[in-house]
Structure formats: C-alpha cells, structure tokens
Amino acid sequence: MAQGARRTAAQVVGVLALAVAVTAFLSVAAVRHGFFDLKVYYGALTWWVHDGGEIYDFLKPGTQYGFTYPPFAALVMLPMAYLPWLAAIVLSVTASVLTSAVLIFWLLDPVARRAGWTRWFALAVALCLAAAYEPMRETVNFGQVNTLLLFLVAVDLLRLLPGGSRWAGVGIGLATAIKLTPGIFIVYLLVTRRWRAAVTSMVTATVATLVAAALFPDASREFWTEALWNTGRVGELAFVSNQSLRGVVARLDPEQPSTLAWLVLVAATLVLWAWRARAAAAAGDEATGLALTGAVMCLVSPVTWVHHLVWLLPALILLVDNGMAAPAGSRRRRVLLAAAAVGYGFLTSRIVWAWEKDFTGVDGFLGANTYVWISLALLAFLPIRRPAEPAGSAVEAAGVPQLDEPDGRAAAGERHRIGRPLTVR
C-alpha cells in the first residue's frame, strides 16, 4: 500500500475512533433536554397560526417560558408551524450542524493548509470535538438558534467585510432582527469606524423589523411594549447556567443583586473590548474582531445561558491558529495551545453544574462562574494579528526573515486571513 493510502486509512480509522469516543462521552455527559426551546417555538407558532392565539401570550404548559424573540424571528420560523414535530427537529439539527461546519471550516482551513494537515481530516476532527463542546451540544439538545446567528454574523465579518462588499452588514442586521443581542456587532462596526457596513446593518435590521410590524402589527406592538420587558419569561438570573457578569453579581446576592455593581463591571468590560476591537480592526484581523465581540456579548448580556457560549468557539479556534503560527517548540506555541486545550476542556466538562444547588463561598464564586472567567480571559488575552510586511519593505531591507519559504509554504510565524497573510503580535 502506498504511503498516501496508508495515511488516508490511518486518518479514517482515527476519525472513526474519535467519533466513537465522542459518542460514548455524549451518552454519559450530555443532558437530554428533549428540544425544550424548540418545543416553545413550535408551540407558540402553532398556537398563533392554527389556534388563533397571540404568540407572546403562549407559555409552554407547566412552565414560565414563552416566545421571547422579536416578531421578525417569528416570521423566519413561520414555516415550522406547518411541519410535523419530527420534521421540525430534523430541520433544527440539520441547520445547526451545517452552519457550524461551514463556520469551523472558514476558521480552521487556513490553519490546516499552512500546517500541512489533510483538510478533510482536520475538519472531521474539529467537528467531532465541537459535538462534545457543551455549548454546542446544549444548543442542539435545546433546539436553539445560536449557531444560525453566529453564522450570519460570520458571513459579514469573515467573508463580506474583508473583501469590501457593499453587502457587508446584512448578516449582522438580520441576526439582530431575529434576536437583539447580536446588535452588539453593529456597535462593533461603529467602534471600528466601518460606517457603510454599520449603516447597512442598521438599515437591514430596521427594514426587517418594519416588515414584521406590517405583517403582524398586534404581535409587534405586544413585543416592543410588553413582552420585551417581561424578564420573568427568561429565567432566574442567579441560576448557574447564566454565565454572564449579571449572573456573577446575582449569585453573590440572589435576593437583591446589585444593579450598580453589574453596570460598573459592564462598563469596564466594554472599555476593554472597544480598545481591543479597534486594535483588531486596525490590523485587519476580522476573525479576532468576531471572537472578541462574541466574548463581550456573552459577558455583558443580562442572561447568557451555557448554550449561548457557542459564541466563544471562534476564540478557541483562533487560539489554536495562533499557537500553530508560532515557531515550533517555542514557549508561545506551548502556552497558546495549552490555553486552547484548557479552555475547551472546561467548556466541555459541565464543571459549573457542580455548584448548581449551592454557589456560596470562595469555591462557589470561582467554580460556578468558570465560564465567565474563560470569557474574560479570551477577551483580554486573545492575540491580535497584524498584516505581514510586504516584500521590499524596510523590514525586509533590514534583514528580518520573510514569511515565504523557498518551498512555497508559510514560515512558522505566518498567519492567514482571506486575501493576505498575517503575523502575530
């Protein structure tokens, strides 16, 4: 058997073994939520379309949970009301898997090509690891829309904006019209002075919202005047699944959480984010801009359930990217790859649930907020990449080694972004 064939066979066996291991892990670690959130969406839409009720009046029987998204989200989900329940599950899972696969491919493929990895093998391994990642498996088990929103934002920041497309901002606008929290990416565009994309995103979100208002005036009126402000429909702020700064403060004093303390923490976090986001944009590093803004969104949102932390996935992949870009055997490579492994390990472990019933004491403060600490660390320390010096530049003239090696492969310090190579700083 030729060497290439042996390598392919070994990779196929490796992927199958990893898939079996992940399946076994999920059979033990994954919580079966029975597509709880999807049942809320499906029940609300059925109540609205077929039973003549108002969508925001629906509560899943025996719970306090109802439809909490803007009317444009109801419009996007409307076809689900005409599907059998099983078909709705298949559609939800398929959409989550496909959008996740495309996003991971966009972020990982440059690393695979630069490192000389077999591209299909790298993607297959990454998808297996993503399946074990707690926020991802929670998103699928709940039937949530997180990966769809992340995909819409990534289309803008990873594909359209770097190429200067006039359509950049449409994905962010649509994501914001479906769920309000991605609106922070509009702020990201404003902070980083991408005015045209910011205007496009705002116009898109506004038009989508007005279309929904024209089609469903009663539902729109109820959402913007009542349902949006009814926080009781969301859940308990101190619940350990709320891995936001608001959750940290609420767990310190569940009876009377300090709004002032939360606002101070939010303000400080936003200042840090704005500084780092502008540095990433100045370096042309849109992938890190996406990762930093996803992290800050999780931190400053009043409610960030564990499944919302799929927004941290780009940052973890970029840690691997930065680590592989560092010189082989260097301390930088070891630190970054270790950080990625530790972050992924904690975010796969369900560690915060050890303090679900009692999050008091120092151990409760540290352990119950583990995912918050990871989000903060990613926001503060995720490396920012800068464009490589062009050939013939002062750097080259000074004798600094360039990125392109004689065999055409990138040197160890090279980073890649669509359109041009990058180096790490």
Short mmCIF file of C-alpha atoms in Angstrom, two decimals:
data_model
loop_
_atom_site.label_atom_id
_atom_site.label_comp_id
_atom_site.label_asym_id
_atom_site.label_seq_id
_atom_site.Cartn_x
_atom_site.Cartn_y
_atom_site.Cartn_z
CA MET A 1 0.00 0.00 0.00
CA ALA A 2 1.35 3.43 -0.97
CA GLN A 3 2.30 5.83 1.79
CA GLY A 4 -0.53 8.22 0.88
CA ALA A 5 -3.09 5.43 1.01
CA ARG A 6 -1.77 4.25 4.38
CA ARG A 7 -2.00 7.80 5.70
CA THR A 8 -5.59 8.15 4.49
CA ALA A 9 -6.56 4.80 6.00
CA ALA A 10 -4.99 5.80 9.32
CA GLN A 11 -6.86 9.10 9.28
CA VAL A 12 -10.19 7.39 8.53
CA VAL A 13 -9.60 4.99 11.44
CA GLY A 14 -8.61 7.91 13.67
CA VAL A 15 -11.76 9.88 12.84
CA LEU A 16 -13.97 6.84 13.40
CA ALA A 17 -12.29 6.15 16.75
CA LEU A 18 -12.71 9.77 17.82
CA ALA A 19 -16.36 9.73 16.72
CA VAL A 20 -16.98 6.61 18.80
CA ALA A 21 -15.23 8.19 21.81
CA VAL A 22 -17.26 11.39 21.48
CA THR A 23 -20.48 9.38 21.14
CA ALA A 24 -19.63 7.46 24.30
CA PHE A 25 -18.81 10.72 26.09
CA LEU A 26 -22.09 12.29 25.00
CA SER A 27 -24.06 9.24 26.12
CA VAL A 28 -22.77 9.91 29.64
CA ALA A 29 -22.23 13.68 29.82
CA ALA A 30 -24.87 15.21 27.55
CA VAL A 31 -28.10 16.24 29.21
CA ARG A 32 -31.24 15.30 27.28
CA HIS A 33 -33.34 18.46 27.08
CA GLY A 34 -35.82 16.99 24.64
CA PHE A 35 -35.58 20.05 22.35
CA PHE A 36 -37.17 22.13 25.09
CA ASP A 37 -36.67 25.53 23.44
CA LEU A 38 -37.73 24.18 20.06
CA LYS A 39 -40.94 22.99 21.72
CA VAL A 40 -41.50 26.55 22.93
CA TYR A 41 -41.03 27.95 19.41
CA TYR A 42 -43.14 25.21 17.85
CA GLY A 43 -45.91 25.51 20.43
CA ALA A 44 -46.02 29.30 20.19
CA LEU A 45 -46.16 29.24 16.39
CA THR A 46 -48.84 26.55 16.38
CA TRP A 47 -50.87 28.48 18.95
CA TRP A 48 -50.51 31.63 16.85
CA VAL A 49 -51.14 30.18 13.38
CA HIS A 50 -53.62 27.39 13.99
CA ASP A 51 -55.34 28.22 17.28
CA GLY A 52 -55.83 31.96 16.83
CA GLY A 53 -53.87 32.96 19.91
CA GLU A 54 -51.32 35.75 20.29
CA ILE A 55 -47.78 34.42 20.02
CA TYR A 56 -46.47 36.30 23.07
CA ASP A 57 -49.34 35.06 25.24
CA PHE A 58 -48.25 31.45 24.81
CA LEU A 59 -46.45 29.70 27.66
CA LYS A 60 -45.20 26.15 27.40
CA PRO A 61 -47.57 24.11 29.61
CA GLY A 62 -46.28 23.79 33.15
CA THR A 63 -43.53 26.40 32.68
CA GLN A 64 -42.99 30.16 32.65
CA TYR A 65 -41.31 30.05 29.25
CA GLY A 66 -42.73 31.62 26.13
CA PHE A 67 -41.61 33.05 22.82
CA THR A 68 -39.11 35.82 23.63
CA TYR A 69 -37.72 36.79 20.21
CA PRO A 70 -38.79 39.75 18.06
CA PRO A 71 -41.63 39.32 15.53
CA PHE A 72 -39.16 39.02 12.65
CA ALA A 73 -37.91 35.81 14.26
CA ALA A 74 -41.49 34.54 14.25
CA LEU A 75 -41.66 35.37 10.55
CA VAL A 76 -38.44 33.44 9.85
CA MET A 77 -39.67 30.46 11.88
CA LEU A 78 -43.20 30.58 10.49
CA PRO A 79 -42.80 27.61 8.10
CA MET A 80 -42.17 25.43 11.15
CA ALA A 81 -45.84 25.80 12.11
CA TYR A 82 -46.75 23.80 9.01
CA LEU A 83 -44.30 20.96 9.66
CA PRO A 84 -44.76 17.83 11.75
CA TRP A 85 -42.85 17.91 15.03
CA LEU A 86 -40.30 15.34 13.86
CA ALA A 87 -39.60 17.36 10.72
CA ALA A 88 -39.06 20.47 12.87
CA ILE A 89 -36.44 18.57 14.91
CA VAL A 90 -34.66 17.38 11.77
CA LEU A 91 -34.65 20.91 10.35
CA SER A 92 -33.27 22.39 13.59
CA VAL A 93 -30.48 19.82 13.97
CA THR A 94 -29.55 19.97 10.29
CA ALA A 95 -29.36 23.76 10.30
CA SER A 96 -27.18 23.77 13.44
CA VAL A 97 -24.79 21.14 12.06
CA LEU A 98 -24.42 22.72 8.61
CA THR A 99 -23.87 26.27 9.85
CA SER A 100 -21.38 25.05 12.46
CA ALA A 101 -19.50 23.02 9.86
CA VAL A 102 -19.19 25.97 7.49
CA LEU A 103 -18.04 28.34 10.25
CA ILE A 104 -15.45 25.87 11.55
CA PHE A 105 -14.19 25.29 8.01
CA TRP A 106 -13.75 29.03 7.43
CA LEU A 107 -11.72 29.41 10.61
CA LEU A 108 -9.77 26.15 10.51
CA ASP A 109 -8.97 25.68 6.82
CA PRO A 110 -6.22 28.35 6.72
CA VAL A 111 -4.56 26.64 9.68
CA ALA A 112 -4.79 23.22 8.03
CA ARG A 113 -3.30 24.47 4.76
CA ARG A 114 -0.49 26.33 6.48
CA ALA A 115 0.37 23.43 8.80
CA GLY A 116 0.16 20.86 6.03
CA TRP A 117 -2.75 18.99 7.61
CA THR A 118 -5.13 17.00 5.42
CA ARG A 119 -8.06 19.40 5.18
CA TRP A 120 -10.91 16.90 5.39
CA PHE A 121 -9.21 15.21 8.35
CA ALA A 122 -8.74 18.49 10.24
CA LEU A 123 -12.39 19.41 9.67
CA ALA A 124 -13.65 15.97 10.71
CA VAL A 125 -11.62 16.07 13.95
CA ALA A 126 -12.83 19.61 14.67
CA LEU A 127 -16.48 18.64 14.11
CA CYS A 128 -16.13 15.68 16.49
CA LEU A 129 -14.64 17.96 19.14
CA ALA A 130 -17.35 20.56 18.51
CA ALA A 131 -20.02 17.90 19.10
CA ALA A 132 -18.59 17.32 22.59
CA TYR A 133 -18.34 21.06 23.36
CA GLU A 134 -21.01 21.76 25.99
CA PRO A 135 -22.49 24.94 24.48
CA MET A 136 -22.77 23.20 21.10
CA ARG A 137 -24.40 20.05 22.43
CA GLU A 138 -26.74 22.19 24.57
CA THR A 139 -27.68 24.25 21.51
CA VAL A 140 -28.59 21.10 19.59
CA ASN A 141 -30.38 19.44 22.53
CA PHE A 142 -32.42 22.56 23.27
CA GLY A 143 -33.16 23.24 19.59
CA GLN A 144 -31.67 26.71 19.89
CA VAL A 145 -30.78 29.21 17.13
CA ASN A 146 -27.31 30.21 18.34
CA THR A 147 -25.28 28.70 15.51
CA LEU A 148 -27.57 30.25 12.90
CA LEU A 149 -26.99 33.73 14.32
CA LEU A 150 -23.24 33.14 14.64
CA PHE A 151 -23.17 32.04 11.01
CA LEU A 152 -24.98 35.19 9.83
CA VAL A 153 -22.51 37.40 11.68
CA ALA A 154 -19.55 35.37 10.42
CA VAL A 155 -20.71 35.78 6.81
CA ASP A 156 -20.28 39.52 7.27
CA LEU A 157 -17.05 39.58 9.24
CA LEU A 158 -15.19 36.69 7.62
CA ARG A 159 -16.41 36.87 4.02
CA LEU A 160 -18.04 40.15 3.03
CA LEU A 161 -16.27 42.81 5.10
CA PRO A 162 -12.67 41.75 4.27
CA GLY A 163 -13.48 41.93 0.57
CA GLY A 164 -15.12 45.35 0.84
CA SER A 165 -18.51 44.02 -0.30
CA ARG A 166 -21.34 46.53 -0.38
CA TRP A 167 -23.49 43.86 1.26
CA ALA A 168 -21.35 43.72 4.39
CA GLY A 169 -23.66 44.32 7.37
CA VAL A 170 -26.69 42.48 6.01
CA GLY A 171 -25.96 39.33 8.04
CA ILE A 172 -25.48 41.29 11.27
CA GLY A 173 -28.69 43.22 10.58
CA LEU A 174 -30.69 40.03 10.04
CA ALA A 175 -29.22 38.41 13.16
CA THR A 176 -30.15 41.49 15.19
CA ALA A 177 -33.71 41.47 13.85
CA ILE A 178 -34.04 37.79 14.83
CA LYS A 179 -32.55 38.23 18.31
CA LEU A 180 -31.48 41.53 19.80
CA THR A 181 -28.16 40.53 21.38
CA PRO A 182 -26.18 40.29 18.08
CA GLY A 183 -26.84 44.03 17.83
CA ILE A 184 -23.52 44.48 19.64
CA PHE A 185 -21.87 43.68 16.32
CA ILE A 186 -23.44 46.87 14.96
CA VAL A 187 -21.69 48.65 17.82
CA TYR A 188 -18.51 46.83 16.80
CA LEU A 189 -18.80 48.24 13.29
CA LEU A 190 -19.35 51.73 14.71
CA VAL A 191 -16.49 51.48 17.21
CA THR A 192 -14.15 50.33 14.45
CA ARG A 193 -15.43 53.01 12.04
CA ARG A 194 -16.76 50.78 9.30
CA TRP A 195 -19.51 53.28 8.63
CA ARG A 196 -21.00 51.79 5.47
CA ALA A 197 -21.29 48.31 6.94
CA ALA A 198 -22.73 49.77 10.15
CA VAL A 199 -25.37 51.71 8.22
CA THR A 200 -26.17 48.63 6.13
CA SER A 201 -26.66 46.54 9.26
CA MET A 202 -28.89 49.15 10.89
CA VAL A 203 -30.97 49.59 7.75
CA THR A 204 -31.31 45.82 7.36
CA ALA A 205 -32.41 45.34 10.96
CA THR A 206 -34.85 48.24 10.69
CA VAL A 207 -36.37 47.06 7.41
CA ALA A 208 -36.76 43.50 8.71
CA THR A 209 -38.41 44.79 11.88
CA LEU A 210 -40.78 47.06 9.90
CA VAL A 211 -41.72 44.23 7.55
CA ALA A 212 -42.63 42.09 10.54
CA ALA A 213 -44.56 45.01 12.05
CA ALA A 214 -46.51 45.49 8.82
CA LEU A 215 -47.39 41.80 8.63
CA PHE A 216 -48.01 41.26 12.35
CA PRO A 217 -48.95 44.61 13.90
CA ASP A 218 -50.54 43.17 17.04
CA ALA A 219 -47.62 40.86 17.78
CA SER A 220 -45.13 43.67 17.15
CA ARG A 221 -46.99 46.03 19.45
CA GLU A 222 -47.08 43.46 22.23
CA PHE A 223 -43.40 42.55 21.88
CA TRP A 224 -42.00 46.08 21.91
CA THR A 225 -44.31 47.39 24.63
CA GLU A 226 -44.72 44.36 26.93
CA ALA A 227 -43.01 41.05 26.16
CA LEU A 228 -39.54 42.58 25.72
CA TRP A 229 -39.63 43.98 29.26
CA ASN A 230 -41.06 40.88 30.95
CA THR A 231 -37.83 39.41 32.33
CA GLY A 232 -39.71 36.72 34.21
CA ARG A 233 -40.17 34.85 30.92
CA VAL A 234 -36.40 34.44 30.58
CA GLY A 235 -35.49 32.68 33.82
CA GLU A 236 -33.70 33.15 37.16
CA LEU A 237 -30.66 35.43 36.91
CA ALA A 238 -28.75 33.59 39.67
CA PHE A 239 -29.20 30.19 38.02
CA VAL A 240 -25.76 28.68 37.43
CA SER A 241 -26.41 28.39 33.70
CA ASN A 242 -26.36 32.19 33.47
CA GLN A 243 -22.66 32.65 32.68
CA SER A 244 -22.68 36.42 32.29
CA LEU A 245 -21.45 39.20 34.53
CA ARG A 246 -25.05 39.69 35.60
CA GLY A 247 -25.11 36.07 36.69
CA VAL A 248 -21.90 36.54 38.72
CA VAL A 249 -23.39 39.51 40.58
CA ALA A 250 -26.74 37.75 41.07
CA ARG A 251 -25.08 34.72 42.60
CA LEU A 252 -23.34 36.95 45.16
CA ASP A 253 -26.74 38.05 46.46
CA PRO A 254 -29.65 36.25 44.77
CA GLU A 255 -32.27 38.14 46.77
CA GLN A 256 -31.01 41.65 45.99
CA PRO A 257 -28.36 41.58 43.24
CA SER A 258 -26.60 44.92 42.84
CA THR A 259 -27.51 46.60 39.57
CA LEU A 260 -24.84 49.25 40.18
CA ALA A 261 -22.08 46.64 40.57
CA TRP A 262 -23.22 44.96 37.38
CA LEU A 263 -23.25 48.22 35.42
CA VAL A 264 -19.74 49.10 36.64
CA LEU A 265 -18.46 45.69 35.53
CA VAL A 266 -20.22 46.03 32.18
CA ALA A 267 -18.75 49.49 31.60
CA ALA A 268 -15.21 48.32 32.39
CA THR A 269 -15.63 45.26 30.17
CA LEU A 270 -16.91 47.35 27.27
CA VAL A 271 -13.95 49.72 27.55
CA LEU A 272 -11.54 46.78 27.35
CA TRP A 273 -13.46 45.34 24.42
CA ALA A 274 -13.56 48.63 22.49
CA TRP A 275 -9.80 49.05 22.88
CA ARG A 276 -9.03 45.52 21.72
CA ALA A 277 -11.67 45.55 18.96
CA ARG A 278 -10.23 48.71 17.46
CA ALA A 279 -6.74 47.18 17.55
CA ALA A 280 -8.04 44.08 15.76
CA ALA A 281 -9.79 46.17 13.10
CA ALA A 282 -6.69 48.33 12.61
CA ALA A 283 -4.72 45.13 12.00
CA GLY A 284 -7.29 43.90 9.51
CA ASP A 285 -7.99 40.94 11.78
CA GLU A 286 -11.73 40.44 11.34
CA ALA A 287 -11.71 36.91 12.76
CA THR A 288 -10.38 38.18 16.08
CA GLY A 289 -12.88 41.06 15.95
CA LEU A 290 -15.62 38.43 15.63
CA ALA A 291 -14.19 36.41 18.52
CA LEU A 292 -13.71 39.39 20.85
CA THR A 293 -17.19 40.74 20.20
CA GLY A 294 -18.74 37.31 20.69
CA ALA A 295 -16.99 37.07 24.06
CA VAL A 296 -18.07 40.51 25.21
CA MET A 297 -21.65 39.83 24.12
CA CYS A 298 -21.70 36.79 26.40
CA LEU A 299 -20.27 38.84 29.27
CA VAL A 300 -22.48 41.95 29.14
CA SER A 301 -25.79 40.34 28.22
CA PRO A 302 -28.02 40.11 31.30
CA VAL A 303 -28.64 36.45 30.54
CA THR A 304 -26.07 34.18 28.89
CA TRP A 305 -27.15 30.58 29.22
CA VAL A 306 -24.46 27.95 28.68
CA HIS A 307 -25.72 27.21 25.17
CA HIS A 308 -25.11 30.86 24.22
CA LEU A 309 -21.38 30.25 24.69
CA VAL A 310 -21.12 28.83 21.18
CA TRP A 311 -20.03 32.44 20.53
CA LEU A 312 -16.73 31.51 22.22
CA LEU A 313 -15.97 28.83 19.63
CA PRO A 314 -14.19 31.23 17.20
CA ALA A 315 -11.88 32.39 20.01
CA LEU A 316 -10.90 28.83 20.90
CA ILE A 317 -10.15 28.01 17.25
CA LEU A 318 -8.11 31.20 16.94
CA LEU A 319 -6.06 30.20 19.99
CA VAL A 320 -5.12 27.03 18.11
CA ASP A 321 -4.47 29.12 14.99
CA ASN A 322 -2.14 31.47 16.87
CA GLY A 323 -0.41 28.57 18.58
CA MET A 324 0.27 26.76 15.30
CA ALA A 325 1.53 30.02 13.78
CA ALA A 326 4.18 30.38 16.48
CA PRO A 327 7.61 28.78 15.91
CA ALA A 328 7.71 25.05 16.58
CA GLY A 329 8.91 24.31 20.10
CA SER A 330 8.52 27.91 21.23
CA ARG A 331 7.07 28.87 24.59
CA ARG A 332 4.41 30.91 22.81
CA ARG A 333 3.18 27.86 20.92
CA ARG A 334 3.03 25.77 24.09
CA VAL A 335 1.17 28.45 26.05
CA LEU A 336 -1.42 29.16 23.37
CA LEU A 337 -2.14 25.52 22.58
CA ALA A 338 -2.35 24.76 26.31
CA ALA A 339 -4.75 27.67 26.79
CA ALA A 340 -6.94 26.37 23.96
CA ALA A 341 -6.93 22.87 25.45
CA VAL A 342 -7.72 24.09 28.97
CA GLY A 343 -10.49 26.42 27.79
CA TYR A 344 -12.03 23.72 25.62
CA GLY A 345 -11.69 21.17 28.41
CA PHE A 346 -13.53 23.30 30.95
CA LEU A 347 -16.19 24.28 28.42
CA THR A 348 -16.82 20.61 27.71
CA SER A 349 -16.77 19.37 31.29
CA ARG A 350 -20.06 20.75 32.77
CA ILE A 351 -17.94 21.91 35.70
CA VAL A 352 -20.21 24.82 36.66
CA TRP A 353 -23.07 22.42 37.38
CA ALA A 354 -21.20 21.12 40.43
CA TRP A 355 -22.39 24.33 42.12
CA GLU A 356 -25.95 24.28 40.76
CA LYS A 357 -27.53 23.89 44.21
CA ASP A 358 -25.01 25.83 46.30
CA PHE A 359 -22.76 28.51 44.81
CA THR A 360 -21.81 30.17 48.09
CA GLY A 361 -18.26 30.51 49.41
CA VAL A 362 -14.98 31.08 47.61
CA ASP A 363 -15.20 27.77 45.79
CA GLY A 364 -18.70 28.64 44.62
CA PHE A 365 -17.61 32.07 43.41
CA LEU A 366 -14.70 30.61 41.46
CA GLY A 367 -16.29 27.38 40.27
CA ALA A 368 -19.85 28.46 39.49
CA ASN A 369 -18.52 31.26 37.28
CA THR A 370 -15.83 29.24 35.48
CA TYR A 371 -17.16 30.03 32.01
CA VAL A 372 -17.29 33.74 32.83
CA TRP A 373 -13.61 33.68 33.75
CA ILE A 374 -12.83 31.95 30.45
CA SER A 375 -14.79 34.60 28.54
CA LEU A 376 -12.89 37.36 30.33
CA ALA A 377 -9.54 35.70 29.65
CA LEU A 378 -10.34 35.34 25.95
CA LEU A 379 -11.45 38.97 25.76
CA ALA A 380 -8.28 40.21 27.47
CA PHE A 381 -5.61 37.94 26.03
CA LEU A 382 -6.68 36.52 22.66
CA PRO A 383 -3.81 37.51 20.33
CA ILE A 384 -4.40 40.11 17.63
CA ARG A 385 -2.79 39.57 14.24
CA ARG A 386 -1.29 42.26 12.03
CA PRO A 387 -0.63 42.23 8.27
CA ALA A 388 2.75 40.86 7.22
CA GLU A 389 5.27 43.34 5.86
CA PRO A 390 5.20 43.45 2.04
CA ALA A 391 8.21 42.30 0.02
CA GLY A 392 10.77 45.04 -0.42
CA SER A 393 9.74 46.81 2.76
CA ALA A 394 12.04 48.33 5.33
CA VAL A 395 11.69 45.18 7.41
CA GLU A 396 12.97 43.03 4.56
CA ALA A 397 15.75 45.50 3.83
CA ALA A 398 16.84 45.30 7.44
CA GLY A 399 17.37 41.58 7.08
CA VAL A 400 14.33 40.35 9.06
CA PRO A 401 13.36 36.86 7.75
CA GLN A 402 10.31 36.96 5.47
CA LEU A 403 7.28 34.72 5.66
CA ASP A 404 7.58 32.81 2.40
CA GLU A 405 10.00 29.89 2.42
CA PRO A 406 11.63 28.50 -0.75
CA ASP A 407 9.25 25.55 -0.88
CA GLY A 408 6.28 27.91 -1.06
CA ARG A 409 4.90 27.07 2.37
CA ALA A 410 4.43 29.68 5.07
CA ALA A 411 7.07 30.15 7.71
CA ALA A 412 6.20 29.37 11.30
CA GLY A 413 5.19 32.92 12.18
CA GLU A 414 2.72 33.42 9.37
CA ARG A 415 -0.98 33.94 9.91
CA HIS A 416 -3.61 33.88 7.23
CA ARG A 417 -6.63 35.99 6.54
CA ILE A 418 -8.65 35.97 3.36
CA GLY A 419 -6.70 37.99 0.87
CA ARG A 420 -3.34 38.38 2.62
CA PRO A 421 -1.01 36.75 5.16
CA LEU A 422 -0.79 37.92 8.72
CA THR A 423 1.73 37.73 11.52
CA VAL A 424 1.06 37.55 15.24
CA ARG A 425 1.78 40.24 17.75
#
